[in-house]
Amino acid sequence: MKKNHQGIIKENIKIAKDTFKLTFDSNIKEVKAGQFVSILIPDKTLRRPFSVSDFVEDKISIIYKLKGDGTKYISSLKEGEKIDFIGPMGNSFNIENKKRALIVGAGVGIAPMLYLKKVLNKNNIENFLISGFKEEKEIIKGSDKYVIGGSVLDSIEGLIDEYKPDVIYSCGPYIVLKLLSHIAKEKGIETQVAMEKLMACSIGVCRGCVIELKRGNETLNASVCKDGPVFKGSEIVWQI
Amino acid sequence: MADLSVDLNGFKLKSPILSASGTFGYCDEFEDFINVSKLGSVVTKALSINPKKGNEGNRIFETNGGMINRIGLENIGIKEFINKKLPILKEKNIDFIVNLAGSNFEDYIEASKIANKNGIKAIEVNVSCPNVKEGCLEFGTNPKTLYELTSSIKDVYKGFLIIKLTPNVSDIESLAIAAQSAGADCISAINTLKGLGVKIEITEDKKIIKQTVSGGLSGRCIKPVALSMVKRIKEAIKIPVIGIGGISNRDDVLEFLSVGADAVEIGTENFTNPNITEKITNELIELIDKLNLKNLDELKRKLRE
């Protein structure tokens, strides 16, 4: 299936401080949790990738935080206007044979976790979504528990012990994913994390967004856009 | 339908629109977006004799009208390419040119021998790589070194030899002449320009965060440099020239053809618009028909009048 698409904006609403949700008709039949779309920004060389935060019929939603020229353009889009996007790109969270999932979202990184939660519910996989935000005003709704201020990881060990998940899914800042992967590894629990890195092609050809993975005794480069964005936390060679 | 074919001194292409190395993968990766077999040729990601992991740290930086990359020639190596990718290219009837990179003479020669042995019809040699035995100066910045490298490759490789020149020199003509004298069949130009991306962010708590990425600049912003270089090269040599640098639409292609390019490669724009090569190909056909011309050669003549 061709991956060039035109989206027609249905809704572009503010959902938290500097945070918006864009929903558009996509003409796409299937999106898996963890996958992303790359949106063309006028006069910019690089497309901007966004995780899908919801998918209803053929309507895709993304959640974005105002940051630079790209998100400024997206925030200006009105109902009925068109965007040029490619996708769905990348791999997805593996939910096969999972029974009890702990989902951890940090900041706007919660976007793909909201869609994942929906998919888990649909597949009757028990789950609990905990998310962390800097302040009350930044809360993106949809979690089972919120941590405001501090770190979403502050109470995570207790939660893991209590909830006893067989898998932890997460998306958020690098440091959160790194620490969470370490904690889970010590407890012998599988983690799957959705990574973020500046991308040029979104297709896997330019090798601009690679991270290092360790498999057995070998290390190899994997592209976040094509091999990822979801990786096993235990396979990533975490940097400082 | 208008005939877009190009004859580069005996090496025939079905269209003058090629994909530039490093922006298109190794073979059919863009099939989700276009019909790759319609391209004049796919130029593969640069291949070295052994696989390379590339650079650590940030590899890309967006600039106004372009980007800087320091991928560090990460690639699967020519042997893996021949085992895994070549069969796909052949099966799908995709025309291709193999781009080769090396860090010393021996690497280039060895890779060229492998290309020759496997019947690769055309290679494009990336001479922007640092020569580790000569203080890491790029091979393509010294006419004498370039002459020796080109003639050594010519000795072992019997197919169509394209030398891809670096623009990071003061006298591009002397490099083009050196490659021609050494037996190159064609020149392609330009590779990326040396650039430095600097980003300074002042945080809410008054900290200054600085990020720098030093690498090769590409994208729309380099087009005027590329046009100037292609024109100068064309005026200095007789062999065909493939123009590269900042092409993002049909009119850019016309500009390159008008200053003497025989064909063009499209690079960074593939990231922005992955269907750009097919779009431009179709628009070229439409234009030739609209002008009541028969083929690309007639269009080139008109553009150069």
XYZ file of C-alpha atoms in Angstrom:
545
model
C 0.000 0.000 0.000
C 1.267 3.466 -0.880
C 2.164 5.594 2.082
C 1.740 9.137 0.730
C -1.483 10.572 2.008
C -3.517 13.670 2.337
C -5.285 14.230 5.638
C -8.299 16.456 6.089
C -8.424 18.183 9.454
C -11.474 17.344 11.564
C -10.440 18.950 14.809
C -7.489 20.762 16.351
C -8.100 21.459 20.018
C -6.175 22.530 23.076
C -6.139 19.766 25.680
C -3.563 21.074 28.181
C -1.012 23.839 28.633
C 0.709 24.359 25.225
C -0.627 20.942 24.259
C -3.021 20.178 21.414
C -4.773 17.250 19.820
C -5.082 17.127 16.037
C -7.545 14.739 14.429
C -7.727 14.186 10.685
C -9.424 11.944 8.146
C -6.663 9.737 6.818
C -8.071 7.163 4.410
C -5.943 4.592 6.228
C -7.310 1.205 7.179
C -5.046 0.126 9.996
C -2.706 1.706 12.511
C -0.942 -0.280 15.202
C -0.152 1.163 18.616
C 3.331 2.677 18.546
C 3.273 3.625 14.883
C 3.682 7.216 13.753
C 2.898 9.596 10.916
C 5.331 12.119 9.436
C 3.815 15.462 8.550
C 5.141 17.791 5.863
C 5.808 21.304 7.160
C 5.791 24.004 4.459
C 9.285 25.360 3.702
C 10.941 22.838 6.003
C 13.282 20.113 4.799
C 12.404 17.579 7.450
C 8.971 16.139 8.088
C 7.859 16.011 11.710
C 7.021 12.581 13.149
C 4.139 12.156 15.611
C 2.938 9.007 17.361
C -0.651 8.118 16.758
C -2.608 8.760 19.967
C -5.929 7.494 18.695
C -7.400 5.843 15.626
C -11.142 5.639 15.062
C -12.361 4.302 11.730
C -9.965 6.186 9.458
C -9.465 9.180 11.725
C -5.976 9.585 13.139
C -5.239 11.693 16.219
C -1.883 12.998 17.321
C -0.977 14.969 20.429
C 1.654 17.686 20.159
C 3.242 20.291 22.339
C 4.085 23.724 20.916
C 7.823 23.753 20.515
C 9.102 25.140 17.215
C 8.116 26.065 13.669
C 6.702 22.619 12.913
C 4.230 22.472 15.757
C 3.417 26.170 15.252
C 2.303 25.345 11.701
C 0.284 22.353 12.864
C -1.416 24.438 15.542
C -2.561 26.878 12.840
C -4.491 24.204 10.941
C -8.271 24.601 10.844
C -11.087 22.134 10.203
C -11.311 21.226 6.530
C -7.697 22.164 5.758
C -5.339 19.575 4.340
C -2.040 18.112 5.452
C 0.453 15.982 3.599
C 1.575 13.031 5.680
C 3.269 9.679 5.234
C 2.455 6.652 7.315
C 1.694 4.705 9.281
C 5.429 4.246 9.762
C 7.503 2.053 12.033
C 6.867 -1.056 14.091
C 4.467 -1.339 17.012
C 4.139 -2.531 20.600
C 4.018 -6.291 20.796
C 0.965 -7.337 22.782
C 0.961 -11.018 21.919
C 0.470 -13.345 24.886
C 0.503 -10.463 27.355
C -1.864 -10.665 30.318
C -1.148 -7.751 32.603
C 0.498 -4.601 31.329
C 1.809 -1.602 33.185
C 1.877 1.462 30.949
C 4.073 4.408 31.864
C 3.753 7.756 30.112
C 5.815 10.851 30.821
C 4.699 14.240 29.554
C 3.572 14.371 25.929
C 5.136 10.908 25.615
C 1.786 9.652 26.800
C 0.422 10.068 23.245
C 1.097 6.545 21.894
C 0.287 5.032 25.301
C -3.303 6.254 25.101
C -3.795 4.382 21.852
C -1.969 1.363 23.236
C -4.292 1.313 26.251
C -7.272 1.296 23.932
C -5.822 -1.585 21.914
C -5.042 -3.557 25.088
C -8.599 -3.032 26.318
C -9.955 -4.242 23.009
C -7.822 -7.366 23.338
C -8.929 -7.946 26.937
C -5.435 -7.448 28.271
C -5.512 -6.060 31.775
C -3.613 -2.797 32.055
C -2.825 0.154 34.268
C -1.656 3.502 32.891
C 0.378 5.779 35.114
C 1.545 9.106 33.767
C 3.669 11.972 34.999
C 3.402 15.685 34.297
C 5.338 18.720 35.500
C 2.246 20.545 36.697
C -1.508 20.263 36.946
C -2.074 22.411 33.830
C -0.065 20.006 31.677
C -2.139 16.919 32.410
C -3.240 14.988 29.343
C -6.228 12.923 30.428
C -6.754 9.196 30.042
C -4.570 7.649 32.753
C -5.488 5.507 35.747
C -3.065 7.432 37.944
C -1.238 10.754 37.670
C 2.013 11.921 39.189
C 2.240 15.717 39.293
C 5.636 17.359 39.790
C 8.409 14.914 40.714
C 8.996 11.931 38.467
C 6.616 9.273 37.271
C 9.284 6.817 38.405
C 9.222 7.949 42.074
C 6.643 5.355 43.083
C 7.134 2.946 40.200
C 8.951 0.189 42.090
C 6.126 -0.130 44.608
C 3.588 -0.096 41.823
C 5.395 -2.857 39.934
C 5.586 -5.004 43.078
C 1.933 -4.446 43.798
C 0.551 -4.724 40.248
C 2.843 -7.552 39.094
C 2.756 -6.829 35.363
C 4.217 -9.275 32.842
C 5.215 -6.362 30.597
C 5.878 -2.646 30.960
C 5.254 -0.293 28.040
C 6.562 3.248 28.068
C 7.167 6.439 26.143
C 8.683 9.694 27.357
C 12.027 11.442 27.830
C 15.152 9.354 27.238
C 16.182 9.425 30.890
C 12.797 8.084 32.025
C 12.932 5.206 29.537
C 16.495 4.418 30.526
C 15.824 4.335 34.281
C 12.578 2.438 33.843
C 14.328 -0.177 31.692
C 16.956 -0.639 34.418
C 14.342 -0.992 37.151
C 12.334 -3.501 35.122
C 15.430 -5.471 34.204
C 16.325 -5.874 37.867
C 12.850 -7.177 38.522
C 13.002 -9.470 35.508
C 10.116 -7.823 33.685
C 10.077 -7.178 29.934
C 9.938 -3.527 28.847
C 8.993 -2.130 25.490
C 9.784 1.543 24.969
C 8.897 3.901 22.133
C 11.995 5.967 21.341
C 12.254 9.427 19.882
C 15.067 10.839 17.770
C 15.431 13.554 15.145
C 14.563 11.901 11.837
C 15.346 12.874 8.269
C 13.664 10.291 6.038
C 11.191 8.423 8.332
C 11.673 5.449 6.003
C 14.873 3.819 7.228
C 17.171 4.799 4.377
C 19.200 7.738 5.669
C 20.454 6.206 8.931
C 20.082 9.584 10.615
C 18.097 8.353 13.630
C 19.950 5.232 14.650
C 20.435 3.950 18.182
C 22.663 1.117 19.291
C 21.204 -2.236 20.263
C 22.886 -5.168 21.936
C 21.844 -8.631 20.842
C 23.816 -11.419 22.441
C 27.442 -10.390 22.151
C 26.858 -8.209 19.135
C 25.994 -4.536 18.934
C 24.190 -3.165 15.940
C 22.596 0.070 14.774
C 18.835 0.200 14.492
C 16.851 3.062 12.986
C 14.214 4.511 15.278
C 11.969 5.223 12.268
C 11.898 1.788 10.663
C 13.283 -0.821 13.060
C 11.544 1.096 15.869
C 10.213 3.277 17.303
C 9.446 0.448 19.770
C 12.398 -1.466 21.186
C 12.915 -3.822 24.077
C 14.390 -1.741 26.886
C 16.836 -4.541 27.639
C 18.297 -4.411 24.103
C 19.084 -0.706 23.979
C 22.650 0.384 24.671
C 21.726 3.318 26.895
C 23.945 6.390 26.772
C 24.603 8.730 29.689
C 4.690 9.759 -24.834
C 7.857 11.817 -24.833
C 11.101 9.913 -24.854
C 13.157 10.738 -21.764
C 16.083 8.471 -22.509
C 19.633 9.680 -22.065
C 22.788 8.346 -23.640
C 25.773 9.081 -21.425
C 28.539 8.207 -23.860
C 27.229 4.731 -24.421
C 25.677 4.188 -20.978
C 21.954 4.395 -21.547
C 19.372 5.581 -19.033
C 15.609 5.472 -19.536
C 15.248 8.850 -17.829
C 17.508 11.689 -16.666
C 16.022 11.504 -13.150
C 18.181 9.515 -10.746
C 18.090 9.211 -6.984
C 21.189 10.455 -5.175
C 23.294 8.216 -2.990
C 22.441 8.130 0.692
C 18.885 9.318 0.259
C 17.252 6.267 -1.267
C 18.590 3.166 0.444
C 20.053 0.315 -1.542
C 17.272 -0.709 -3.887
C 13.487 -0.844 -3.610
C 12.962 0.896 -0.255
C 10.882 3.648 -1.895
C 8.386 1.275 -3.476
C 5.824 2.345 -0.866
C 5.883 5.749 -2.528
C 6.776 5.440 -6.206
C 7.395 3.001 -9.002
C 11.157 2.758 -8.558
C 11.729 0.954 -11.854
C 10.750 4.133 -13.731
C 13.800 5.997 -12.450
C 16.754 6.523 -14.737
C 18.700 4.826 -12.024
C 18.818 4.316 -8.303
C 22.215 5.310 -6.990
C 22.816 3.120 -3.964
C 23.872 4.289 -0.548
C 27.682 4.470 -0.484
C 29.143 1.007 -0.034
C 32.518 0.267 1.462
C 34.459 -2.950 1.298
C 33.505 -3.805 4.882
C 30.274 -2.861 6.677
C 30.477 0.449 8.568
C 28.609 1.483 11.690
C 28.920 5.201 11.045
C 29.246 8.057 13.503
C 28.072 8.188 17.077
C 25.989 11.033 18.447
C 23.616 13.346 16.598
C 23.756 12.708 12.900
C 21.366 15.257 11.451
C 20.639 18.929 11.865
C 17.982 20.916 10.057
C 18.972 24.272 8.571
C 17.096 26.930 6.670
C 16.432 25.321 3.315
C 18.397 22.187 3.997
C 20.087 19.897 6.440
C 23.505 18.850 7.675
C 24.360 15.189 8.026
C 27.226 13.322 9.597
C 26.024 9.760 9.106
C 29.598 8.576 8.678
C 28.867 6.305 5.716
C 27.052 3.657 7.715
C 26.445 0.830 5.258
C 26.060 -2.914 4.910
C 29.245 -3.406 2.854
C 29.451 -4.317 -0.816
C 29.433 -8.091 -0.258
C 26.184 -8.015 1.678
C 24.762 -5.708 -1.000
C 25.622 -8.215 -3.696
C 24.156 -11.129 -1.740
C 20.984 -9.506 -0.468
C 20.084 -6.443 -2.525
C 21.335 -7.184 -6.023
C 18.850 -10.040 -6.564
C 15.948 -7.715 -5.627
C 17.122 -5.030 -8.050
C 17.408 -7.562 -10.829
C 14.083 -9.220 -10.087
C 12.264 -5.889 -10.046
C 14.049 -4.622 -13.129
C 15.363 -1.553 -11.319
C 18.314 0.150 -12.998
C 21.016 1.041 -10.540
C 24.449 2.540 -10.079
C 26.567 1.373 -7.165
C 28.121 4.172 -5.132
C 31.493 3.236 -3.645
C 33.399 4.765 -0.749
C 36.790 3.985 0.772
C 39.218 5.180 3.364
C 42.331 4.231 1.398
C 43.318 3.317 -2.168
C 43.180 -0.407 -1.512
C 39.579 -0.256 -0.298
C 38.428 1.492 -3.454
C 40.310 -0.913 -5.708
C 39.044 -3.970 -3.865
C 35.437 -2.748 -3.974
C 35.771 -1.867 -7.671
C 37.099 -5.359 -8.403
C 34.089 -6.882 -6.668
C 31.767 -4.627 -8.669
C 33.527 -5.663 -11.850
C 33.396 -9.369 -11.038
C 29.679 -9.173 -10.337
C 28.846 -7.429 -13.582
C 27.794 -4.120 -12.005
C 27.264 -1.943 -15.075
C 28.060 1.399 -13.473
C 29.721 2.703 -10.346
C 29.789 6.175 -8.876
C 32.865 6.763 -6.767
C 32.486 8.974 -3.724
C 35.829 10.750 -3.486
C 34.765 12.960 -0.573
C 36.053 10.385 1.901
C 39.087 11.192 4.035
C 42.265 9.442 2.924
C 43.472 7.988 6.221
C 47.020 7.479 4.930
C 47.366 11.087 3.755
C 46.367 13.070 6.818
C 42.673 12.411 6.186
C 42.502 14.906 3.317
C 39.645 14.062 1.007
C 40.716 12.113 -2.099
C 38.746 14.494 -4.256
C 40.540 17.675 -3.186
C 43.890 17.021 -4.858
C 44.051 16.579 -8.676
C 47.092 14.295 -8.520
C 45.537 11.975 -5.899
C 42.251 11.964 -7.778
C 44.027 11.127 -11.031
C 45.849 8.200 -9.429
C 42.717 6.886 -7.731
C 40.600 7.159 -10.881
C 43.163 5.474 -13.126
C 43.724 2.683 -10.589
C 39.982 2.012 -10.486
C 39.806 2.183 -14.277
C 42.457 -0.540 -14.435
C 40.301 -3.020 -12.532
C 36.774 -1.910 -13.368
C 35.499 -2.250 -16.926
C 32.019 -0.798 -16.562
C 30.847 2.808 -16.623
C 32.887 4.855 -14.163
C 31.401 7.983 -12.616
C 33.473 10.163 -10.312
C 31.363 12.142 -7.837
C 33.184 15.366 -7.061
C 33.272 17.240 -3.803
C 32.517 20.970 -3.952
C 34.876 21.669 -1.056
C 37.697 22.804 -3.339
C 38.771 26.123 -4.822
C 39.322 24.889 -8.363
C 36.684 22.324 -9.338
C 37.787 22.414 -13.014
C 41.197 20.919 -12.256
C 39.586 18.012 -10.402
C 37.136 17.343 -13.228
C 39.980 17.451 -15.752
C 42.076 15.089 -13.610
C 39.228 12.560 -13.444
C 38.627 12.829 -17.193
C 42.317 12.425 -18.030
C 42.492 9.345 -15.822
C 39.709 7.695 -17.794
C 36.498 8.532 -15.919
C 33.463 8.096 -18.162
C 31.340 10.665 -16.393
C 31.385 13.243 -13.592
C 28.639 13.731 -11.051
C 28.585 16.866 -8.903
C 28.161 18.039 -6.282
C 28.514 16.108 -3.053
C 27.588 17.901 0.180
C 29.188 21.173 1.247
C 31.038 21.347 4.551
C 28.760 22.956 7.096
C 28.351 23.579 10.783
C 24.977 23.637 12.447
C 24.773 25.499 15.745
C 21.671 25.687 17.885
C 21.530 27.789 21.008
C 18.618 27.520 23.366
C 18.107 29.694 26.406
C 15.976 27.846 28.932
C 13.368 29.255 31.319
C 15.864 28.966 34.170
C 18.389 31.057 32.169
C 20.713 28.224 31.174
C 22.337 28.246 27.746
C 22.181 24.941 25.910
C 24.328 24.636 22.802
C 24.222 21.914 20.178
C 26.599 21.699 17.222
C 26.638 19.300 14.298
C 29.470 19.460 11.800
C 28.922 17.636 8.522
C 27.725 17.876 4.957
C 25.134 20.456 3.965
C 22.512 19.427 1.420
C 19.027 20.418 0.330
C 17.428 23.266 -1.553
C 19.837 25.888 -0.185
C 22.839 24.451 -2.058
C 21.316 24.653 -5.545
C 23.037 27.883 -6.676
C 26.436 26.467 -5.662
C 25.688 23.228 -7.503
C 24.516 25.032 -10.651
C 27.665 27.125 -10.705
C 29.901 24.086 -10.243
C 28.096 22.013 -12.882
C 28.420 24.855 -15.380
C 32.121 25.269 -14.662
C 32.760 21.516 -14.915
C 30.817 21.227 -18.149
C 32.855 24.007 -19.705
C 36.122 22.336 -18.667
C 35.568 18.746 -19.837
C 34.035 16.660 -22.618
C 32.612 13.672 -20.714
C 28.981 13.763 -19.507
C 28.027 15.450 -16.250
C 25.296 14.444 -13.815
C 24.073 17.445 -11.846
C 23.284 17.088 -8.146
C 22.407 19.620 -5.492
C 19.195 21.010 -4.108
C 16.794 19.836 -6.798
C 13.233 19.908 -5.471
C 11.017 20.428 -8.521
C 10.796 20.246 -12.301
C 12.105 23.747 -12.864
C 15.231 22.965 -10.865
C 15.873 20.067 -13.249
C 15.460 22.395 -16.231
C 17.984 24.773 -14.696
C 20.555 21.993 -14.362
C 19.907 20.771 -17.902
C 20.277 24.339 -19.179
C 23.769 24.742 -17.694
C 24.917 21.488 -19.248
C 23.890 18.627 -16.987
C 23.159 15.478 -19.013
C 21.132 13.946 -16.198
C 20.413 14.802 -12.568
C 20.277 13.140 -9.185
C 17.707 14.078 -6.585
C 18.783 13.700 -2.981
C 17.542 15.404 0.165
C 14.160 16.221 -1.375
C 13.365 12.486 -1.204
C 13.125 12.948 2.572
C 10.725 15.865 2.258
C 8.653 14.415 -0.577
C 9.307 10.715 -1.067
C 7.397 10.719 -4.361
C 9.349 13.649 -5.829
C 11.343 11.650 -8.403
C 8.197 10.195 -9.961
C 6.408 13.550 -9.842
C 9.234 15.326 -11.661
C 9.526 12.517 -14.214
C 5.842 12.856 -15.075
C 6.078 16.640 -15.242
C 9.055 16.447 -17.601
C 7.105 14.197 -19.958
C 4.151 16.597 -19.857
C 6.398 19.558 -20.581
C 8.071 17.931 -23.565
C 4.647 17.064 -24.987
C 3.324 20.541 -24.311
C 6.241 22.144 -26.148
C 5.611 19.798 -29.101
C 9.074 18.333 -28.775
C 9.930 14.693 -29.411
C 12.334 13.912 -26.669
C 14.595 15.054 -23.870
C 17.487 15.795 -26.207
C 15.367 18.352 -28.043
C 14.371 19.920 -24.745
C 18.018 20.134 -23.705
C 18.912 21.857 -26.971
C 16.111 24.404 -26.479
C 17.202 25.073 -22.919
C 20.783 25.682 -24.010
C 19.990 27.990 -26.954
